[in-house]
């Protein structure tokens, strides 16, 4: 169970709805009375789904509910994708201008919400490039009325904001990166929002994405990607101001989503390079070296999900959205990463 508590209002509303999330299919077998073995199908290498103009950015796998969950920059909707490519709505709300990163924490789904101007139906001058929110849903009985926390209000000294990715530590605290400000927010289990780290060294050039993917390491620190320069930072939970850059010889420019494969192995998506890089460390991510590269299709890979010990990467085609290319892309895919 997550340490985040939903409000009574949302919990009551949640009983009326449906679920989505993170997935893990292993080969299972069972014996009938006549000892005939029955096995489930192996997880597919590629899941292709169609939804006009969706432009998903985040992906997670819901193992108990056997489905992937995806976000949408262009519509704000949160959708669920089955192995056969069926896409259906998980949740939607006018507060979801553009949905970005996802994180499943027990029975809760945490969603980063921003407004880069990609959703013409919901963007506004008051929120465009100024929004960093966190929406909280019950994963198993989602309501269309989520708890929504205003993160950017905790950082008024920065004019621009973009909530991007989420990690949760062992105590249930959530950490959210801001790509338009050099900020990482912290949200406690009782939903108190503070600025965990604010440092000008983490500022990105104007018009570029800065802080992006984030993961929690069980040894008590965060690993955070910075897209504009391809750096990975190690941020101690007990001393965030003492963050250091992980020494890596590999070019990680346009680093996006991160996935901690195990305590010594980190996977990094680079959308502009169309690669997933696998890095290993022998010294607690003081430094890391390249141990594998997966070449993706040139379809703007963004983030990773873990399914039964295997990684999957989302092909989001966001280059088409950013360039204003028409007609809108309708087909997307979630692909197994094979190093």
Short mmCIF file of C-alpha atoms in Angstrom, two decimals:
data_model
loop_
_atom_site.label_atom_id
_atom_site.label_comp_id
_atom_site.label_asym_id
_atom_site.label_seq_id
_atom_site.Cartn_x
_atom_site.Cartn_y
_atom_site.Cartn_z
CA UNK A 1 0.00 0.00 0.00
CA UNK A 2 1.19 3.54 -0.70
CA UNK A 3 1.89 5.94 2.13
CA UNK A 4 0.00 8.66 0.24
CA UNK A 5 -3.54 9.09 1.58
CA UNK A 6 -6.36 10.11 -0.75
CA UNK A 7 -8.96 12.54 0.59
CA UNK A 8 -12.29 11.12 1.70
CA UNK A 9 -14.02 12.85 -1.18
CA UNK A 10 -11.76 11.24 -3.79
CA UNK A 11 -11.83 7.87 -2.08
CA UNK A 12 -15.62 7.87 -2.12
CA UNK A 13 -15.78 8.91 -5.74
CA UNK A 14 -13.17 6.32 -6.63
CA UNK A 15 -15.48 3.45 -5.72
CA UNK A 16 -17.60 4.24 -8.75
CA UNK A 17 -14.92 3.92 -11.42
CA UNK A 18 -12.24 1.63 -12.99
CA UNK A 19 -8.37 0.98 -13.02
CA UNK A 20 -5.01 1.07 -14.96
CA UNK A 21 -1.17 0.86 -14.55
CA UNK A 22 2.05 -1.30 -14.41
CA UNK A 23 2.35 -4.92 -15.80
CA UNK A 24 4.32 -8.15 -15.45
CA UNK A 25 3.53 -11.33 -17.35
CA UNK A 26 5.61 -14.36 -16.50
CA UNK A 27 5.04 -17.81 -17.84
CA UNK A 28 2.53 -19.39 -15.51
CA UNK A 29 1.44 -22.97 -15.56
CA UNK A 30 -1.32 -24.85 -13.84
CA UNK A 31 -2.32 -28.46 -13.92
CA UNK A 32 -5.83 -29.63 -14.56
CA UNK A 33 -7.26 -32.85 -13.17
CA UNK A 34 -5.74 -34.74 -16.11
CA UNK A 35 -2.36 -32.99 -15.66
CA UNK A 36 -2.64 -30.97 -18.89
CA UNK A 37 -0.43 -27.89 -18.53
CA UNK A 38 -1.88 -24.48 -19.37
CA UNK A 39 0.43 -21.53 -19.95
CA UNK A 40 -0.20 -17.84 -20.50
CA UNK A 41 1.15 -16.22 -23.68
CA UNK A 42 4.60 -14.66 -23.49
CA UNK A 43 4.69 -10.88 -23.21
CA UNK A 44 4.84 -9.35 -26.70
CA UNK A 45 7.97 -7.65 -27.99
CA UNK A 46 5.97 -4.72 -29.39
CA UNK A 47 2.53 -3.39 -28.52
CA UNK A 48 1.17 -0.99 -31.14
CA UNK A 49 -1.83 1.16 -30.31
CA UNK A 50 -3.79 3.77 -32.22
CA UNK A 51 -5.28 7.01 -30.90
CA UNK A 52 -5.37 10.08 -33.11
CA UNK A 53 -3.22 12.96 -31.87
CA UNK A 54 -2.51 11.40 -28.46
CA UNK A 55 1.25 12.01 -28.21
CA UNK A 56 1.93 10.01 -25.04
CA UNK A 57 5.00 10.87 -22.97
CA UNK A 58 4.90 8.68 -19.86
CA UNK A 59 4.40 4.93 -19.53
CA UNK A 60 4.07 2.55 -16.57
CA UNK A 61 3.06 -1.08 -16.29
CA UNK A 62 0.33 -2.23 -13.88
CA UNK A 63 1.05 -5.89 -13.18
CA UNK A 64 -2.07 -6.66 -11.08
CA UNK A 65 -4.32 -5.23 -13.79
CA UNK A 66 -2.20 -6.49 -16.71
CA UNK A 67 -2.01 -3.25 -18.66
CA UNK A 68 0.25 -0.34 -19.55
CA UNK A 69 -0.70 3.18 -18.61
CA UNK A 70 0.19 6.12 -20.86
CA UNK A 71 -0.15 9.89 -20.62
CA UNK A 72 -0.85 12.51 -23.30
CA UNK A 73 0.71 15.89 -24.00
CA UNK A 74 -1.93 16.82 -26.54
CA UNK A 75 -5.12 15.80 -24.68
CA UNK A 76 -4.17 15.43 -21.01
CA UNK A 77 -5.98 12.09 -20.87
CA UNK A 78 -4.56 9.07 -19.09
CA UNK A 79 -5.10 5.88 -21.08
CA UNK A 80 -4.63 2.18 -20.66
CA UNK A 81 -3.16 -0.14 -23.28
CA UNK A 82 -3.70 -3.89 -23.43
CA UNK A 83 -1.30 -6.38 -25.00
CA UNK A 84 -3.49 -6.60 -28.11
CA UNK A 85 -3.08 -2.85 -28.67
CA UNK A 86 -6.52 -1.86 -27.39
CA UNK A 87 -6.44 1.69 -26.02
CA UNK A 88 -9.13 2.91 -23.61
CA UNK A 89 -9.58 5.80 -21.22
CA UNK A 90 -8.34 5.44 -17.65
CA UNK A 91 -9.15 8.96 -16.40
CA UNK A 92 -9.62 12.51 -17.58
CA UNK A 93 -10.28 15.87 -15.97
CA UNK A 94 -10.08 19.53 -17.09
CA UNK A 95 -7.19 19.99 -14.63
CA UNK A 96 -5.07 17.63 -16.75
CA UNK A 97 -3.77 20.07 -19.34
CA UNK A 98 -0.84 17.91 -20.47
CA UNK A 99 0.05 14.74 -18.59
CA UNK A 100 3.74 13.84 -18.54
CA UNK A 101 5.46 11.36 -16.21
CA UNK A 102 3.77 8.62 -14.20
CA UNK A 103 4.65 6.66 -11.08
CA UNK A 104 2.76 3.81 -9.45
CA UNK A 105 3.09 3.80 -5.66
CA UNK A 106 1.16 0.91 -4.14
CA UNK A 107 -2.48 1.44 -5.07
CA UNK A 108 -1.94 5.03 -6.17
CA UNK A 109 -1.04 6.54 -9.52
CA UNK A 110 0.95 9.78 -9.41
CA UNK A 111 0.83 11.95 -12.54
CA UNK A 112 2.95 14.98 -13.43
CA UNK A 113 0.80 17.68 -15.05
CA UNK A 114 2.12 20.64 -17.06
CA UNK A 115 1.14 23.07 -19.80
CA UNK A 116 3.70 23.36 -22.61
CA UNK A 117 0.98 24.73 -24.90
CA UNK A 118 0.45 21.38 -26.64
CA UNK A 119 -3.24 21.02 -25.71
CA UNK A 120 -5.22 23.79 -27.46
CA UNK A 121 -8.43 22.81 -25.64
CA UNK A 122 -6.94 23.39 -22.17
CA UNK A 123 -3.92 25.66 -22.40
CA UNK A 124 -4.26 29.26 -21.18
CA UNK A 125 -2.00 32.30 -20.71
CA UNK A 126 -2.25 31.77 -16.96
CA UNK A 127 -0.79 28.26 -17.12
CA UNK A 128 1.25 27.94 -20.31
CA UNK A 129 4.90 27.25 -19.36
CA UNK A 130 3.95 28.10 -15.75
CA UNK A 131 2.33 24.89 -14.51
CA UNK A 132 3.86 22.16 -12.35
CA UNK A 133 1.12 20.08 -10.72
CA UNK A 134 0.85 16.57 -9.32
CA UNK A 135 -2.39 14.60 -9.75
CA UNK A 136 -3.06 11.60 -7.50
CA UNK A 137 -5.41 8.79 -8.50
CA UNK A 138 -6.43 5.50 -6.97
CA UNK A 139 -4.91 3.00 -9.39
CA UNK A 140 -7.57 0.34 -8.97
CA UNK A 141 -10.70 2.50 -8.75
CA UNK A 142 -9.79 5.77 -10.48
CA UNK A 143 -12.03 8.78 -10.19
CA UNK A 144 -12.31 11.59 -12.69
CA UNK A 145 -11.82 13.91 -9.72
CA UNK A 146 -8.20 13.41 -8.64
CA UNK A 147 -6.35 15.10 -5.83
CA UNK A 148 -4.30 17.82 -7.57
CA UNK A 149 -1.38 19.54 -5.84
CA UNK A 150 0.05 22.86 -7.04
CA UNK A 151 3.82 22.39 -6.93
CA UNK A 152 4.87 25.59 -8.67
CA UNK A 153 3.32 27.67 -5.87
CA UNK A 154 6.22 26.49 -3.70
CA UNK A 155 8.70 28.05 -6.15
CA UNK A 156 7.38 31.53 -7.04
CA UNK A 157 10.84 32.95 -7.70
CA UNK A 158 10.98 31.09 -11.02
CA UNK A 159 8.67 32.33 -13.80
CA UNK A 160 8.46 29.10 -15.81
CA UNK A 161 7.57 25.57 -14.73
CA UNK A 162 7.08 22.09 -16.19
CA UNK A 163 6.48 19.09 -13.93
CA UNK A 164 8.13 16.18 -15.70
CA UNK A 165 8.94 12.98 -13.82
CA UNK A 166 8.33 11.39 -10.41
CA UNK A 167 10.17 9.11 -7.98
CA UNK A 168 9.05 7.86 -4.57
CA UNK A 169 11.38 6.94 -1.69
CA UNK A 170 11.02 4.20 0.92
CA UNK A 171 9.16 6.53 3.29
CA UNK A 172 6.54 7.43 0.67
CA UNK A 173 7.86 10.89 -0.18
CA UNK A 174 7.46 11.82 -3.84
CA UNK A 175 10.04 13.85 -5.76
CA UNK A 176 9.08 15.69 -8.96
CA UNK A 177 11.46 17.30 -11.45
CA UNK A 178 10.78 20.70 -13.01
CA UNK A 179 12.19 20.98 -16.55
CA UNK A 180 11.76 24.76 -16.83
CA UNK A 181 13.17 25.63 -13.39
CA UNK A 182 16.23 24.17 -11.59
CA UNK A 183 13.94 22.64 -8.98
CA UNK A 184 13.02 19.26 -7.53
CA UNK A 185 9.84 19.28 -5.43
CA UNK A 186 9.13 17.03 -2.47
CA UNK A 187 5.61 15.87 -1.57
CA UNK A 188 5.17 14.11 1.76
CA UNK A 189 2.63 11.31 2.34
CA UNK A 190 0.27 13.84 3.91
CA UNK A 191 0.56 15.90 0.68
CA UNK A 192 2.73 18.74 1.99
CA UNK A 193 4.66 20.35 -0.89
CA UNK A 194 8.15 21.82 -0.42
CA UNK A 195 11.14 22.61 -2.61
CA UNK A 196 13.63 19.79 -2.07
CA UNK A 197 16.36 21.32 -4.24
CA UNK A 198 16.72 24.64 -6.04
CA UNK A 199 20.12 25.35 -7.54
CA UNK A 200 21.18 27.59 -10.42
CA UNK A 201 23.73 24.97 -11.52
CA UNK A 202 20.74 22.94 -12.71
CA UNK A 203 19.36 25.72 -14.92
CA UNK A 204 18.90 24.91 -18.61
CA UNK A 205 19.34 27.41 -21.45
CA UNK A 206 16.19 29.30 -22.42
CA UNK A 207 13.81 27.18 -24.47
CA UNK A 208 15.47 23.88 -23.51
CA UNK A 209 14.44 21.13 -21.13
CA UNK A 210 16.58 20.81 -18.02
CA UNK A 211 15.80 18.36 -15.23
CA UNK A 212 13.92 15.36 -16.55
CA UNK A 213 13.93 11.68 -15.55
CA UNK A 214 14.33 10.77 -11.88
CA UNK A 215 14.65 7.51 -9.91
CA UNK A 216 15.08 6.68 -6.23
CA UNK A 217 18.02 4.50 -5.21
CA UNK A 218 17.50 2.37 -2.07
CA UNK A 219 20.88 3.51 -0.73
CA UNK A 220 19.29 6.88 0.01
CA UNK A 221 19.74 9.12 -3.02
CA UNK A 222 18.08 10.19 -6.24
CA UNK A 223 19.49 9.88 -9.74
CA UNK A 224 18.31 12.71 -11.99
CA UNK A 225 18.81 13.33 -15.70
CA UNK A 226 19.31 16.79 -17.20
CA UNK A 227 18.31 16.81 -20.85
CA UNK A 228 20.13 19.83 -22.22
CA UNK A 229 23.63 18.65 -21.29
CA UNK A 230 23.03 14.92 -20.83
CA UNK A 231 24.25 14.94 -17.23
CA UNK A 232 23.14 12.50 -14.53
CA UNK A 233 23.18 13.86 -10.98
CA UNK A 234 23.32 11.98 -7.69
CA UNK A 235 21.28 13.80 -5.05
CA UNK A 236 21.50 12.56 -1.44
CA UNK A 237 18.15 12.61 0.36
CA UNK A 238 19.80 13.80 3.57
CA UNK A 239 21.81 16.55 1.85
CA UNK A 240 20.31 17.59 -1.49
CA UNK A 241 22.56 20.64 -1.75
CA UNK A 242 25.52 18.25 -1.82
CA UNK A 243 24.52 16.77 -5.18
CA UNK A 244 27.28 15.61 -7.53
CA UNK A 245 27.45 14.80 -11.23
CA UNK A 246 27.96 11.13 -12.04
CA UNK A 247 31.16 10.73 -14.05
CA UNK A 248 30.14 9.15 -17.38
CA UNK A 249 32.13 9.14 -20.62
CA UNK A 250 29.08 8.28 -22.76
CA UNK A 251 27.30 11.18 -24.46
CA UNK A 252 23.79 11.26 -22.93
CA UNK A 253 22.52 14.43 -24.62
CA UNK A 254 18.70 14.58 -24.71
CA UNK A 255 18.46 12.21 -21.74
CA UNK A 256 14.81 11.65 -20.86
CA UNK A 257 13.42 8.73 -18.86
CA UNK A 258 15.45 6.73 -16.33
CA UNK A 259 14.96 3.22 -14.99
CA UNK A 260 16.96 1.62 -12.17
CA UNK A 261 17.36 -1.97 -13.35
CA UNK A 262 19.13 -2.97 -10.14
CA UNK A 263 21.26 -1.21 -7.53
CA UNK A 264 24.23 -0.99 -9.91
CA UNK A 265 22.52 -0.64 -13.30
CA UNK A 266 20.75 2.40 -14.73
CA UNK A 267 18.92 2.62 -18.06
CA UNK A 268 18.71 6.03 -19.77
CA UNK A 269 16.56 6.99 -22.77
CA UNK A 270 17.88 9.60 -25.18
CA UNK A 271 15.11 10.71 -27.52
CA UNK A 272 17.27 12.76 -29.91
CA UNK A 273 19.82 9.95 -30.19
CA UNK A 274 17.11 7.25 -30.50
CA UNK A 275 18.91 5.07 -27.96
CA UNK A 276 18.45 3.41 -24.60
CA UNK A 277 21.79 3.31 -22.80
CA UNK A 278 22.61 0.86 -20.02
CA UNK A 279 25.10 2.14 -17.44
CA UNK A 280 26.77 0.18 -14.64
CA UNK A 281 28.58 1.37 -11.53
CA UNK A 282 30.98 -0.19 -9.07
CA UNK A 283 31.12 2.75 -6.66
CA UNK A 284 27.55 3.78 -5.89
CA UNK A 285 27.14 5.99 -8.98
CA UNK A 286 30.08 8.20 -8.28
CA UNK A 287 30.89 7.07 -11.81
CA UNK A 288 29.26 4.76 -14.35
CA UNK A 289 30.29 3.10 -17.59
CA UNK A 290 28.34 2.00 -20.66
CA UNK A 291 27.48 -1.71 -20.69
CA UNK A 292 24.89 -1.84 -23.49
CA UNK A 293 22.99 0.17 -26.08
CA UNK A 294 19.55 -0.49 -27.55
CA UNK A 295 18.87 1.34 -30.81
CA UNK A 296 15.23 2.42 -31.05
CA UNK A 297 13.18 3.43 -34.05
CA UNK A 298 13.54 7.17 -34.86
CA UNK A 299 10.15 7.84 -33.26
CA UNK A 300 11.17 9.95 -30.24
CA UNK A 301 11.52 7.37 -27.45
CA UNK A 302 10.72 8.93 -24.09
CA UNK A 303 10.35 6.81 -20.97
CA UNK A 304 10.70 3.27 -19.65
CA UNK A 305 8.50 0.81 -17.77
CA UNK A 306 9.52 -2.42 -16.06
CA UNK A 307 7.50 -5.55 -16.75
CA UNK A 308 8.42 -8.89 -15.18
CA UNK A 309 12.13 -8.10 -15.17
CA UNK A 310 12.10 -6.67 -18.70
CA UNK A 311 12.21 -3.03 -19.77
CA UNK A 312 9.84 -1.47 -22.29
CA UNK A 313 10.33 1.91 -23.97
CA UNK A 314 7.60 4.17 -25.34
CA UNK A 315 7.84 5.52 -28.91
CA UNK A 316 5.95 8.80 -28.58
CA UNK A 317 6.55 10.62 -31.91
CA UNK A 318 6.77 13.92 -30.03
CA UNK A 319 9.00 15.40 -32.72
CA UNK A 320 5.90 15.55 -34.92
CA UNK A 321 3.99 17.41 -32.20
CA UNK A 322 6.80 19.89 -31.53
CA UNK A 323 7.24 20.62 -35.24
CA UNK A 324 3.51 21.04 -35.86
CA UNK A 325 3.58 18.35 -38.51
CA UNK A 326 0.20 17.39 -39.96
CA UNK A 327 -1.73 15.19 -40.07
CA UNK A 328 -1.44 14.27 -36.40
CA UNK A 329 0.30 11.00 -35.59
CA UNK A 330 -2.18 8.29 -34.65
CA UNK A 331 0.01 5.22 -34.05
CA UNK A 332 2.37 4.66 -31.15
CA UNK A 333 4.14 1.66 -29.66
CA UNK A 334 5.56 0.22 -26.44
CA UNK A 335 8.65 -1.84 -27.21
CA UNK A 336 10.75 -4.39 -25.36
CA UNK A 337 14.33 -3.25 -24.79
CA UNK A 338 16.85 -5.90 -25.83
CA UNK A 339 20.48 -4.98 -25.20
#
